[in-house]
Coordinates of C-alpha atoms and ligand atoms in Angstrom, one line a residue:
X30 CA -14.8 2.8 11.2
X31 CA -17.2 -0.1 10.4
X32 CA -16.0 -3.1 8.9
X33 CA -17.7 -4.6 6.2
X34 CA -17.9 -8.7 4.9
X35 CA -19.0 -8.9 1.7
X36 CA -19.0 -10.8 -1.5
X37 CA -17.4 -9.2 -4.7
X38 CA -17.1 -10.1 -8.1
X39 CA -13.7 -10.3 -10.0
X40 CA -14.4 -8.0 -12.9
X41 CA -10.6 -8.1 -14.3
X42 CA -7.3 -9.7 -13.6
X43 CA -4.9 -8.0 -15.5
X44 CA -0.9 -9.4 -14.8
X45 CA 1.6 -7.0 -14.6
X46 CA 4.6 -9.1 -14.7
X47 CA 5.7 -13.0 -13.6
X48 CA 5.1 -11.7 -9.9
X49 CA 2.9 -9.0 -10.0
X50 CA -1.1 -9.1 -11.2
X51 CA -3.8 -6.5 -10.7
X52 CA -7.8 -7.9 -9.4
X53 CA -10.7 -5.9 -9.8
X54 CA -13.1 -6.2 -7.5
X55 CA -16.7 -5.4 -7.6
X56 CA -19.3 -4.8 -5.4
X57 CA -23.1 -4.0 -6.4
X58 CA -23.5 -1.8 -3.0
X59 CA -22.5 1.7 -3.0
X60 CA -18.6 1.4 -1.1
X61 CA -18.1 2.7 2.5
X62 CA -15.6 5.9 2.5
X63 CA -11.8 3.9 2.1
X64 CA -8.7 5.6 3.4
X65 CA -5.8 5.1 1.6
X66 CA -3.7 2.9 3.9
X67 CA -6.4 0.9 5.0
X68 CA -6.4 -3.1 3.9
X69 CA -8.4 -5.9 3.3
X70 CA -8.7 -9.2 4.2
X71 CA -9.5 -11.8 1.1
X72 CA -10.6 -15.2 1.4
X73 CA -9.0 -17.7 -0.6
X74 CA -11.2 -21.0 -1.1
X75 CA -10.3 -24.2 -3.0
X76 CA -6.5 -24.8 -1.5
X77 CA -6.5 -26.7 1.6
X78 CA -2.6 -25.5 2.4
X79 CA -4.3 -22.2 3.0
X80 CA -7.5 -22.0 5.8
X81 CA -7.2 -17.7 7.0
X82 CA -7.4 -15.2 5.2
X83 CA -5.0 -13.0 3.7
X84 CA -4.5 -9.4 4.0
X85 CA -3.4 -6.9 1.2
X86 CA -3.2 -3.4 0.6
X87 CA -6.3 -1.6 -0.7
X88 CA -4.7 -0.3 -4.4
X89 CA -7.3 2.1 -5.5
X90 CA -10.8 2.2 -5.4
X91 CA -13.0 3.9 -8.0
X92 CA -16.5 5.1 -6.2
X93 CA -18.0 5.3 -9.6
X94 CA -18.4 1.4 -10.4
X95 CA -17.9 0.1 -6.6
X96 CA -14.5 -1.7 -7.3
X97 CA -11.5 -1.9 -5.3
X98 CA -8.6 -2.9 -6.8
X99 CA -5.7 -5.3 -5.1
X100 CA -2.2 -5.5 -6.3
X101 CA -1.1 -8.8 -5.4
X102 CA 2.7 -10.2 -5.6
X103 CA 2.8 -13.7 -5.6
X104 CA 4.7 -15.0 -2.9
X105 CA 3.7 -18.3 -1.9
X106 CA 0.9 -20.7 -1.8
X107 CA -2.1 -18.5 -1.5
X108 CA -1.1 -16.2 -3.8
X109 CA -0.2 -18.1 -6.2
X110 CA -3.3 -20.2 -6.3
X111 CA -5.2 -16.4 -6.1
X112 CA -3.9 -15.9 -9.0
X113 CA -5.2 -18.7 -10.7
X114 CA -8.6 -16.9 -10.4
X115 CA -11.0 -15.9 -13.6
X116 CA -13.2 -13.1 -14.0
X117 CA -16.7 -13.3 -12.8
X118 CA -16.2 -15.4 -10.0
X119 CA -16.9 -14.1 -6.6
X120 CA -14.3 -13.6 -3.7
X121 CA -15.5 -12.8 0.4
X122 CA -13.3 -9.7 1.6
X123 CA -13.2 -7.8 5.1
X124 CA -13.0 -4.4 4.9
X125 CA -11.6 -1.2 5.2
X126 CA -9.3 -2.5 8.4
X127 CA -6.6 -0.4 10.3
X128 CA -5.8 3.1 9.5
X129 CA -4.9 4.8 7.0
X130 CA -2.7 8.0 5.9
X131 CA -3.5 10.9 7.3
X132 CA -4.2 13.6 4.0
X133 CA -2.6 17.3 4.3
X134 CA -3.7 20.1 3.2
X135 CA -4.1 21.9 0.1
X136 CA -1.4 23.2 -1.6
X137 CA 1.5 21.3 0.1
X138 CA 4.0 19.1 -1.3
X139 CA 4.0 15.4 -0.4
X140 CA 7.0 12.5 -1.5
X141 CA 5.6 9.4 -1.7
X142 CA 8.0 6.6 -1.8
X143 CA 7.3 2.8 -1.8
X144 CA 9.5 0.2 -2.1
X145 CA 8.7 -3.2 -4.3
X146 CA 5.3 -4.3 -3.7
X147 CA 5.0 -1.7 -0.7
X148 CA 3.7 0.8 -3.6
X149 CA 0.5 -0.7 -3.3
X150 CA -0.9 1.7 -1.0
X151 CA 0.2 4.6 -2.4
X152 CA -1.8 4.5 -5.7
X153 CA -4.8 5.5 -4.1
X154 CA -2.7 7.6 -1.4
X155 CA -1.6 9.6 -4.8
X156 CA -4.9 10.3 -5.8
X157 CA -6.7 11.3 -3.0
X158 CA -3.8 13.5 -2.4
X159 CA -4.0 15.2 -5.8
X160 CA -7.8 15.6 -5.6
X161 CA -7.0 17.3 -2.4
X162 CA -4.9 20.1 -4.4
X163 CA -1.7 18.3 -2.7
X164 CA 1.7 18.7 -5.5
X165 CA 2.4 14.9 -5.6
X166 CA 6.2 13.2 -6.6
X167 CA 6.4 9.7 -5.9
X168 CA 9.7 8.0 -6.0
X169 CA 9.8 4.1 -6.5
X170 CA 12.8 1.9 -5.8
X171 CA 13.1 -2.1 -6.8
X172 CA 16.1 -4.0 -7.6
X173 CA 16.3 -4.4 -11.6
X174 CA 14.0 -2.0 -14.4
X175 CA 12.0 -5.0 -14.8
X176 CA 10.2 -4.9 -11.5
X177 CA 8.9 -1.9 -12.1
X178 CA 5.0 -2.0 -12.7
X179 CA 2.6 0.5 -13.3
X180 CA 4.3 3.8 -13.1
X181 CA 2.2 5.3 -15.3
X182 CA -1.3 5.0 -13.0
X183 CA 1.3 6.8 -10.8
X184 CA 2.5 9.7 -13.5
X185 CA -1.5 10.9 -13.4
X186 CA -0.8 12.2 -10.1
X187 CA 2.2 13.6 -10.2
X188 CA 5.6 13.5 -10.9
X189 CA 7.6 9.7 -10.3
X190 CA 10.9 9.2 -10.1
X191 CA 13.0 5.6 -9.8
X192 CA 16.0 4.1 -8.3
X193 CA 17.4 0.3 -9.3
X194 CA 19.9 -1.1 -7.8
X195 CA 21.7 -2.4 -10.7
X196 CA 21.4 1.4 -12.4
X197 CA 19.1 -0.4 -15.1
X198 CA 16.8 2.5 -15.4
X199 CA 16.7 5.8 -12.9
X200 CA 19.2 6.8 -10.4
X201 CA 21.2 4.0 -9.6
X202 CA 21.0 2.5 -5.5
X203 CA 18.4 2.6 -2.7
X204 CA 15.8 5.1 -2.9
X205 CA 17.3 7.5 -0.5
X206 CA 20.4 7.5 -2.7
X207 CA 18.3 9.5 -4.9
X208 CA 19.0 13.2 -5.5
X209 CA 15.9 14.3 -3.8
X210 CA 17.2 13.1 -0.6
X211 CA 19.5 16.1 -0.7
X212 CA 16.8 19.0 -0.3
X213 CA 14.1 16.9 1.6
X214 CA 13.0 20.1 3.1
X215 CA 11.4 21.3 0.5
X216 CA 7.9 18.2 1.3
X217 CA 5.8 19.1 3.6
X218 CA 5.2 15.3 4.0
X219 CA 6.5 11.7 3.4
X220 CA 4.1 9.0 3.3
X221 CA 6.4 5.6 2.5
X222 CA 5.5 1.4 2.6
X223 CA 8.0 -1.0 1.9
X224 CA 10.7 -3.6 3.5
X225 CA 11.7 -1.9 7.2
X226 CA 15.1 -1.5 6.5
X227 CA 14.2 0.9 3.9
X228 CA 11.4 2.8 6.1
X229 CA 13.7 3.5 8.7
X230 CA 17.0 4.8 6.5
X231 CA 13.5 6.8 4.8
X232 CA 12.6 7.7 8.7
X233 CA 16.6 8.9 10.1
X234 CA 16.8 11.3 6.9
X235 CA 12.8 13.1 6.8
X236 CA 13.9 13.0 10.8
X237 CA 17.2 14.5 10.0
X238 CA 15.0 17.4 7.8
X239 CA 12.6 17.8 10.3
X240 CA 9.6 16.6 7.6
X241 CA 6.6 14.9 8.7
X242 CA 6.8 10.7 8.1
X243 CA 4.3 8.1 7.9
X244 CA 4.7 4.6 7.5
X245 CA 3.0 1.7 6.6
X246 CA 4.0 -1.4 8.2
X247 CA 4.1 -4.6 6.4
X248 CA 4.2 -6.8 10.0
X249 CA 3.1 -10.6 9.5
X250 CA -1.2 -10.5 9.8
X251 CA -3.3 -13.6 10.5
X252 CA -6.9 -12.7 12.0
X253 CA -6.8 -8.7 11.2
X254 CA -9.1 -7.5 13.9
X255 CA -6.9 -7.6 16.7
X256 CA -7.5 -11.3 17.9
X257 CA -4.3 -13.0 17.6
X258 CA -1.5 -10.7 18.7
X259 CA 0.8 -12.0 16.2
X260 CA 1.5 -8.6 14.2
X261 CA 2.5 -6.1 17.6
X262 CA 5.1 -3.6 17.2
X263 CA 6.9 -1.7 19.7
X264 CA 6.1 1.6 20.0
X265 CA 6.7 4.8 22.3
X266 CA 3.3 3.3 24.0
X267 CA 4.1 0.3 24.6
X268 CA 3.0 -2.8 22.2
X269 CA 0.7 -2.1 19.7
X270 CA -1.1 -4.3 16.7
X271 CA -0.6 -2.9 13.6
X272 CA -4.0 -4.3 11.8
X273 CA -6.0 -1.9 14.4
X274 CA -3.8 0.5 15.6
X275 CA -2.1 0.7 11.9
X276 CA -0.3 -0.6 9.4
X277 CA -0.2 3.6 9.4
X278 CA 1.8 5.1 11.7
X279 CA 4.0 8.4 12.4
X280 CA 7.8 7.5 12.5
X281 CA 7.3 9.8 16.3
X282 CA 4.9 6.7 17.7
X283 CA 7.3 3.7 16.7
X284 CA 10.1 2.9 18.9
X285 CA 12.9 3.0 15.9
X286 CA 16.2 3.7 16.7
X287 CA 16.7 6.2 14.3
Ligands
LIG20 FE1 -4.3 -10.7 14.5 FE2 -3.2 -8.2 14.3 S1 -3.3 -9.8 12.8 S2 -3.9 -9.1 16.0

């Protein structure tokens, strides 16, 4: 797919919560097709502790005004000095890089499950899926209720259920503690991004049930085209970058133990 540098505008910041804040960003172009999955790469100017870019999930884009939204946890300098950003002024972004979920068909059932800031992906996952005709139930696990942002963009799309850790709201534990875990069969599909540890307990049990799983690795980025080797994984082919030849990828191609 072609890649694309261009300027946008930041037509709302919205915070979510101490860590969590939302940009919109605009473009006056008509915006290249976006698969959910697929990142960006933003350019953060004005701090000299941080000279590449950054990569983040694309969050959802809306074709109608030409914005792509960003869900961004802050979780260090760059970050936090992005989020210091006011509306109308213009960030440079690299996009759409890697690839994305693959969508199935029409009237299957797919379980969506992200794990802290690995939902971001699956906003837009969930509604291309449910504008496919796809039945939709995401399933969100953080530690404590109060991490918990935005579940009701999610509810439009479908069902959402939640684990915490500490039992403060949902079904106490991991996410694959949940209930659901014991009839898995019944998705045609799992789509899940979040910390690895989580991913591959997700990618032993859809394996277990013989369901379909793709994940989206969250592997260290720098340049995001491939340049600078520093975000390979291991995979049943050998050593492959996960800005081009992911983050998406079926638990079958990784080289996980599981
Ligand atoms: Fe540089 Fe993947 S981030 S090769």
């Amino acid at each position: 797919m072609k890649k694309y540098i261009q300027d946008f505008t930041v037509t709302r910041k919205l915070t979510l919560s101490k860590e969590y804040y939302v940009l919109d960003l605009k473009q006056d172009k008509p915006l290249p097709e976006i698969l959910p999955g697929q990142f960006a790469e933003l350019a953060i100017r004005g701090n000299e502790s941080v000279f590449l870019r950054r990569p983040f999930s694309i969050h959802d884009v809306n074709y109608e005004t030409n914005t792509i939204r960003i869900l961004i946890q802050i979780v260090g300098n760059g970050t936090r000095h992005l989020s210091g950003i006011e509306t109308g002024r213009t960030l440079n972004m690299v996009y759409p890089l890697g690839k994305g979920y693959s969508i199935i068909e029409t009237g299957k059932k797919a379980l969506l499950i992200g794990g802290g800031c690995g939902v971001a992906p699956l906003l837009y996952l969930a509604r291309q899926l449910n504008q496919k005709g796809v039945n939709v139930t995401t399933l969100i696990g953080v530690r404590t209720r109060d991490l918990l942002i935005e579940i009701e963009q999610y509810q439009k799309f479908g069902e959402v259920l939640i684990t915490t850790e500490d039992g403060s709201t949902g079904a106490k534990g991991f996410v694959t503690s949940h209930p659901l875990f014991g009839n898995l069969s019944r998705f045609d599909k799992i789509y899940t991004c979040g910390p690895e540890v989580m991913m591959k307990a997700i990618a032993k049990r859809a394996d277990a049930a013989g369901v379909n799983c793709e994940v989206s690795l969250e592997n260290s980025m720098a340049c995001g085209i491939g340049a600078c080797l520093c975000c390979v994984t291991e995979t049943e082919e050998g050593n492959k970058c996960v800005c081009t030849e992911g983050p998406v990828f079926n638990i079958k191609e990784l080289a996980w133990q599981i």
